[in-house]
Short mmCIF file of C-alpha atoms and ligand atoms in Angstrom, two decimals:
data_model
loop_
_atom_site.label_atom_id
_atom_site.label_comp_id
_atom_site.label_asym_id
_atom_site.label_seq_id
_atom_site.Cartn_x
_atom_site.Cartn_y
_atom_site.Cartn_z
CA UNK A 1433 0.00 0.00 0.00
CA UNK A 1434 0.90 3.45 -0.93
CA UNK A 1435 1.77 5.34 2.30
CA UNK A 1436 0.21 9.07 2.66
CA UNK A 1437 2.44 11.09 3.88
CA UNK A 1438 2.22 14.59 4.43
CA UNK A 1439 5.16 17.49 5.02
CA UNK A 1440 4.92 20.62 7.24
CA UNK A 1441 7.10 23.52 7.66
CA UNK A 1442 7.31 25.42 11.15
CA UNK A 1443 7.77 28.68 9.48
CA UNK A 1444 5.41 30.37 6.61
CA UNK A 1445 8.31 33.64 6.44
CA UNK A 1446 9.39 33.84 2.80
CA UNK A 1447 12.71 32.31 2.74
CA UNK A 1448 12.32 30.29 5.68
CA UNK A 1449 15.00 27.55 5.63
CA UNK A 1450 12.77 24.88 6.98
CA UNK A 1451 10.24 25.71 4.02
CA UNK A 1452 13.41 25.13 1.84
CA UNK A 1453 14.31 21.99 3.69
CA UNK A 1454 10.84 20.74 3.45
CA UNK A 1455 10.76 21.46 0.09
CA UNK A 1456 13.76 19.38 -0.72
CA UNK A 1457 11.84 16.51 1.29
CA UNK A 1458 9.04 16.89 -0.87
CA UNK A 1459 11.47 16.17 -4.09
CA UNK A 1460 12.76 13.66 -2.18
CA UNK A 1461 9.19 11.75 -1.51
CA UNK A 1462 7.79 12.57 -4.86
CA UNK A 1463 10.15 9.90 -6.30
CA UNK A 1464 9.14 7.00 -4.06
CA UNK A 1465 5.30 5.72 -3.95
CA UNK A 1466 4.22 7.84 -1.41
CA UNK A 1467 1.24 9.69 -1.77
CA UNK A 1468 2.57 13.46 -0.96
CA UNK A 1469 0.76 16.67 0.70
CA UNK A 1470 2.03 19.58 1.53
CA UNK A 1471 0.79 21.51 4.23
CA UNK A 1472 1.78 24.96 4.45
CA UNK A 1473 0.63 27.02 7.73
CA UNK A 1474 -0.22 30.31 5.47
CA UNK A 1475 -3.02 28.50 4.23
CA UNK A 1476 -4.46 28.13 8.09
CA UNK A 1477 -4.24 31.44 9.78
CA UNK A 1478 -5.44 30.59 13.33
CA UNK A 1479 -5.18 33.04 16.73
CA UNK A 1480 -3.75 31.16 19.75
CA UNK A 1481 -5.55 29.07 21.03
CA UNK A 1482 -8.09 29.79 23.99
CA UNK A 1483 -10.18 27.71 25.59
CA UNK A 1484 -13.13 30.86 26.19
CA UNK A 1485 -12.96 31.31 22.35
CA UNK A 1486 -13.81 27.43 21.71
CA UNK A 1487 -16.22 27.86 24.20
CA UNK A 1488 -18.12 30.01 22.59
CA UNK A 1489 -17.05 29.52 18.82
CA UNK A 1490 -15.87 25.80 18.50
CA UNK A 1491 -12.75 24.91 17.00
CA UNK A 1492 -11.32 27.22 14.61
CA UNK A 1493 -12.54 26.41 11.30
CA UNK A 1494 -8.48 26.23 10.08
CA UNK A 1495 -7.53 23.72 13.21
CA UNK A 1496 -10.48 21.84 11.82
CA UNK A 1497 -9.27 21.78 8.15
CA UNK A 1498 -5.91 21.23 9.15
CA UNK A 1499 -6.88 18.23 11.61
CA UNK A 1500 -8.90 16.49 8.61
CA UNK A 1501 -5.91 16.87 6.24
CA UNK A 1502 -3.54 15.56 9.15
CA UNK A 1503 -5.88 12.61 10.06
CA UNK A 1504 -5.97 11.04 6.69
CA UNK A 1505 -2.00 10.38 6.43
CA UNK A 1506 -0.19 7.81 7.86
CA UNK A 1507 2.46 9.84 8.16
CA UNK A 1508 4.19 13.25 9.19
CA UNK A 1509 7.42 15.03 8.22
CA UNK A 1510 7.98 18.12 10.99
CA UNK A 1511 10.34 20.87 9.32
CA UNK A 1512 10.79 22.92 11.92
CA UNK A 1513 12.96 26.11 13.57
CA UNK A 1514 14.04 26.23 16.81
CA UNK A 1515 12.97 29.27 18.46
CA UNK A 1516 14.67 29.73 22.04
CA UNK A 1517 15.68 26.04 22.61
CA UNK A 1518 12.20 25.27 21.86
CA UNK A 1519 9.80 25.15 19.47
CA UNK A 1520 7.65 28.02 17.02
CA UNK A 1521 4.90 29.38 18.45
CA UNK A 1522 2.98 29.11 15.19
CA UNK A 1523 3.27 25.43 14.51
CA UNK A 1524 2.68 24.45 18.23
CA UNK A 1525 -0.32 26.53 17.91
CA UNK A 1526 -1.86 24.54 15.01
CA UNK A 1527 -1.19 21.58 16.38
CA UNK A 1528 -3.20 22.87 19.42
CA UNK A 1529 -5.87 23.74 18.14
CA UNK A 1530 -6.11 20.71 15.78
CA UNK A 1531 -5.51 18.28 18.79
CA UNK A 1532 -9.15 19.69 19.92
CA UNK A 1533 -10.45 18.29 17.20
CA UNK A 1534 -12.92 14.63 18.55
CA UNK A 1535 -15.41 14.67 15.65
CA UNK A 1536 -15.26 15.35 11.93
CA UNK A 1537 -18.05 14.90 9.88
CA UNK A 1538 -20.07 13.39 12.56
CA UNK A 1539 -17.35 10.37 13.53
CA UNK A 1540 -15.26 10.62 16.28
CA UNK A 1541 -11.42 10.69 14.64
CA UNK A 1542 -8.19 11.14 16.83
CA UNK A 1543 -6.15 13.52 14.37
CA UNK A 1544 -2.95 12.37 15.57
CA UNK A 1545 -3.41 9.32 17.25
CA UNK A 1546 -1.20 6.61 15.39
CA UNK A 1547 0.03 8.90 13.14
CA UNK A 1548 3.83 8.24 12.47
CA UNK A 1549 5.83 11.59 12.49
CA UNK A 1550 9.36 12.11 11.82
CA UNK A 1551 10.99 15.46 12.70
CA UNK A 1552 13.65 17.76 11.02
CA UNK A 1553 15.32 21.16 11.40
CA UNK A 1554 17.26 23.61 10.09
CA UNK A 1555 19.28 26.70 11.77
CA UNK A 1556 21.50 29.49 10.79
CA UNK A 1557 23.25 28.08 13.71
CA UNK A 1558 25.71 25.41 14.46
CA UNK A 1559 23.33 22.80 16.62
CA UNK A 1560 21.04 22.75 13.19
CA UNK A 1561 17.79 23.22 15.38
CA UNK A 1562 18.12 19.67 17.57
CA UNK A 1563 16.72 20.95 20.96
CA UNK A 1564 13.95 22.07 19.23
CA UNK A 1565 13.58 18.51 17.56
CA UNK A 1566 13.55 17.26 21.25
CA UNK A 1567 11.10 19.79 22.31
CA UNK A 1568 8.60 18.16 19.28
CA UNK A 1569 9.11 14.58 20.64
CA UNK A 1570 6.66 14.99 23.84
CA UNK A 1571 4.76 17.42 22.28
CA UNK A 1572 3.91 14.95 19.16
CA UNK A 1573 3.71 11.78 21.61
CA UNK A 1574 0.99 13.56 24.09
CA UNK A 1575 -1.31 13.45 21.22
CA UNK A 1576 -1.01 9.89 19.97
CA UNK A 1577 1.50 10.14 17.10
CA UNK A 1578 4.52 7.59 17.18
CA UNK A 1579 7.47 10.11 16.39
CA UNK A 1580 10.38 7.84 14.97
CA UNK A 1581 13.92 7.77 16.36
CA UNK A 1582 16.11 8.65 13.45
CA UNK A 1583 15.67 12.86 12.75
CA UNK A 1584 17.63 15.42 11.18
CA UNK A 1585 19.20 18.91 12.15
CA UNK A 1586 20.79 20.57 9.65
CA UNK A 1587 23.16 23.43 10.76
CA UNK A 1588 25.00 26.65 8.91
CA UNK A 1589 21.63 27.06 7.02
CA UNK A 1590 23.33 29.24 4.79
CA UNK A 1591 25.58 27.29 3.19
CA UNK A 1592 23.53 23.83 3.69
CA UNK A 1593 22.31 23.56 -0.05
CA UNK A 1594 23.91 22.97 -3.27
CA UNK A 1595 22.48 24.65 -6.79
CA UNK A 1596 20.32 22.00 -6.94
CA UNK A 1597 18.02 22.85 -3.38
CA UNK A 1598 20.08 19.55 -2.42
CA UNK A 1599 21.94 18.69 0.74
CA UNK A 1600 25.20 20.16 0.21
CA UNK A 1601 26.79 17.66 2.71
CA UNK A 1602 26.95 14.30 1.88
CA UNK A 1603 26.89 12.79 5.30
CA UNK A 1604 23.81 15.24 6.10
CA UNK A 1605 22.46 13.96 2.82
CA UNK A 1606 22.79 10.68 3.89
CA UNK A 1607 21.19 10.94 7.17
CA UNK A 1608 18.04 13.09 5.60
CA UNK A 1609 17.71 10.27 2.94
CA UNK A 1610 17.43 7.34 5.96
CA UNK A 1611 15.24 9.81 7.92
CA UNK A 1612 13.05 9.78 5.44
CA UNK A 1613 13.56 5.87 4.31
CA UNK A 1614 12.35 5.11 7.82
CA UNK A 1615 9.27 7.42 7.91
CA UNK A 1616 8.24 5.79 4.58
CA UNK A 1617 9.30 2.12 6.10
CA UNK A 1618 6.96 2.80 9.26
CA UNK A 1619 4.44 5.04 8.23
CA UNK A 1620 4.00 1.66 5.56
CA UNK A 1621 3.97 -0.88 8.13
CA UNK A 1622 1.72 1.02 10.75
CA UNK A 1623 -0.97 2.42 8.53
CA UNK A 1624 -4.03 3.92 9.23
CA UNK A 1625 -5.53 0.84 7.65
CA UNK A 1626 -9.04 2.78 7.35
CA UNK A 1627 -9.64 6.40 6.66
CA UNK A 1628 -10.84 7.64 10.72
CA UNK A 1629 -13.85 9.27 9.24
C1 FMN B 1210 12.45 34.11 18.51
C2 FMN B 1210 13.56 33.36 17.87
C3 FMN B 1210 14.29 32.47 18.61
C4 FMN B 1210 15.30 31.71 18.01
N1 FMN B 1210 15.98 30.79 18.75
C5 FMN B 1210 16.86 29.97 18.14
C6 FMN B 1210 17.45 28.88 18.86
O1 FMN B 1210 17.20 28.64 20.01
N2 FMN B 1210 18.32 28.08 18.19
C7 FMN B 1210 18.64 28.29 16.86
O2 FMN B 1210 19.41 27.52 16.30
N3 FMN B 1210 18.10 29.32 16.17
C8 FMN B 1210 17.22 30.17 16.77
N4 FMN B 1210 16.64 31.18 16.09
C9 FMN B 1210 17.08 31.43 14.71
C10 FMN B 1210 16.25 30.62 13.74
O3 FMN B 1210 16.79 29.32 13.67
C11 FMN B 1210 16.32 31.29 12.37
O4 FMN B 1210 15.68 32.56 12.43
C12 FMN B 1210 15.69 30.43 11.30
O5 FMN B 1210 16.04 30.96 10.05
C13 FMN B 1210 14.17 30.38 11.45
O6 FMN B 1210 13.65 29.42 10.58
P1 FMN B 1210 13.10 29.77 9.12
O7 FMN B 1210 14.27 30.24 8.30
O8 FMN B 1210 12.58 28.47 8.62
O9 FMN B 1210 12.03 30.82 9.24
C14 FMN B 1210 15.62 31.94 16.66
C15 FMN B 1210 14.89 32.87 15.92
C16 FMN B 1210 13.87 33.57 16.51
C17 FMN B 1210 13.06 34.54 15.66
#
C-alpha cells in the first residue's frame, strides 16, 4: 500500500530555511510511492488558542481543516525552527488547536493518534535546530502520534544547499535520505488501515 504522507514547515516567512528543507523533502518523496501533501501554515491562519474562544465559537474552522488533512496520512514530516531552545509558536499553535479536534463529519477521529511523524530542522546556527527537535518529541507523543527515532538537524543554514536545493553535505544527505527511508518504512507498516472518518 501506498503510504500518505504529508510534510509541514514550522515557518510560513518567505525564505524560511525549513520551508526550503521541506521542500527538498518533498522532491525527495515525490520519487518514491508515497502519496505526498504539503501543508503549508499560510493556508491556516489561526489566533492562539483559547479555551473561552472554543467555548463560545468551536474549533477554529483552520484547526479543523488542518486536523482532517492531518488525520488522513499515515504519516508526518515536521520541518521545523528552533525558536529559544524550543519550538515556534505558530506550529505548536496549530497543532493545538487541531488536537481539539474529537469529531469530523459526525465520527469521532483522533487527528494524531497513530500517526507516524518524523521530525527535522534547520538553523543558521551550528546545533542545526536539535533541541527544538527534542522539544517536538513529547509534544507529538501527548497526542497519539509515534514520532520515529532517526531525525535530522541541519546546521550553517546558509551554506547547507547545493544549486540544486540539495543537501550540500553528503553525510547530512545521507542521514536526511534514511530519515526519510524510515518514515516511509513505518508510516507503511503502521498504517491507518481505514480512513478515521
Ligand atoms: C524568537 C527566535 C528564537 C530563536 N531561537 C533559536 C534557537 O534557540 N536556536 C537556533 O538555532 N536558532 C534560533 N533562532 C534562529 C532561527 O533558527 C532562524 O531565524 C531560522 O532561520 C528560522 O527558521 P526559518 O528560516 O525556517 O524561518 C531563533 C529565531 C527567533 C526569531
Amino acid at each position: 500500500m501506498n503510504p500518505k504522507i504529508a510534510i509541514i514547515a514550522g515557518s510560513k516567512r518567505s525564505g524560511s530555511h525549513n520551508k526550503r528543507l521541506a521542500m527538498e523533502a518533498a522532491r525527495l518523496l515525490g520519487k518514491t510511492d508515497v502519496k505526498l501533501t504539503l501543508l503549508d501554515l499560510a493556508d491556516y491562519p489561526m489566533p492562539i488558542y483559547d479555551g473561552d474562544d472554543e467555548a463560545e465559537r468551536g474549533i477554529h474552522e483552520n484547526g479543523m481543516r488542518l486536523a482532517e488533512r492531518i488525520a488522513r496520512q499515515d504519516g508526518l514530516l515536521i520541518v521545523s525552527p528552533e525558536y529559544n531552545s524550543s519550538v515556534p509558536p505558530i506550529l505548536k499553535n496549530a497543532i493545538d488547536w487541531a488536537s481539539r479536534v474529537r469529531r469530523i463529519e459526525g465520527r469521532p477521529v483522533q487527528p494524531f493518534k497513530g500517526l507516524v511523524v518524523a521530525l527535522a530542522s534547520i538553523s543558521p546556527g551550528q546545533g542545526g535546530g536539535m533541541k527544538g527537535l527534542e522539544a517536538w518529541r513529547p509534544i507529538m507523543r501527548s497526542v497519539g502520534a509515534e514520532v520515529i527515532t532517526t531525525q535530522c538537524a541541519v546546521p550553517h543554514a546558509g551554506q547547507a544547499f547545493d544549486e540544486e536545493g540539495a543537501l550540500a553535505d553528503d553525510a547530512m544527505r545521507l542521514r536526511f535520505d534514511a530519515m526519510l527511508e524510515s518514515l516511509i518504512d513505518v508510516s507503511r507498516s503502521l498504517a491507518r488501515t481505514h480512513d478515521q472518518f
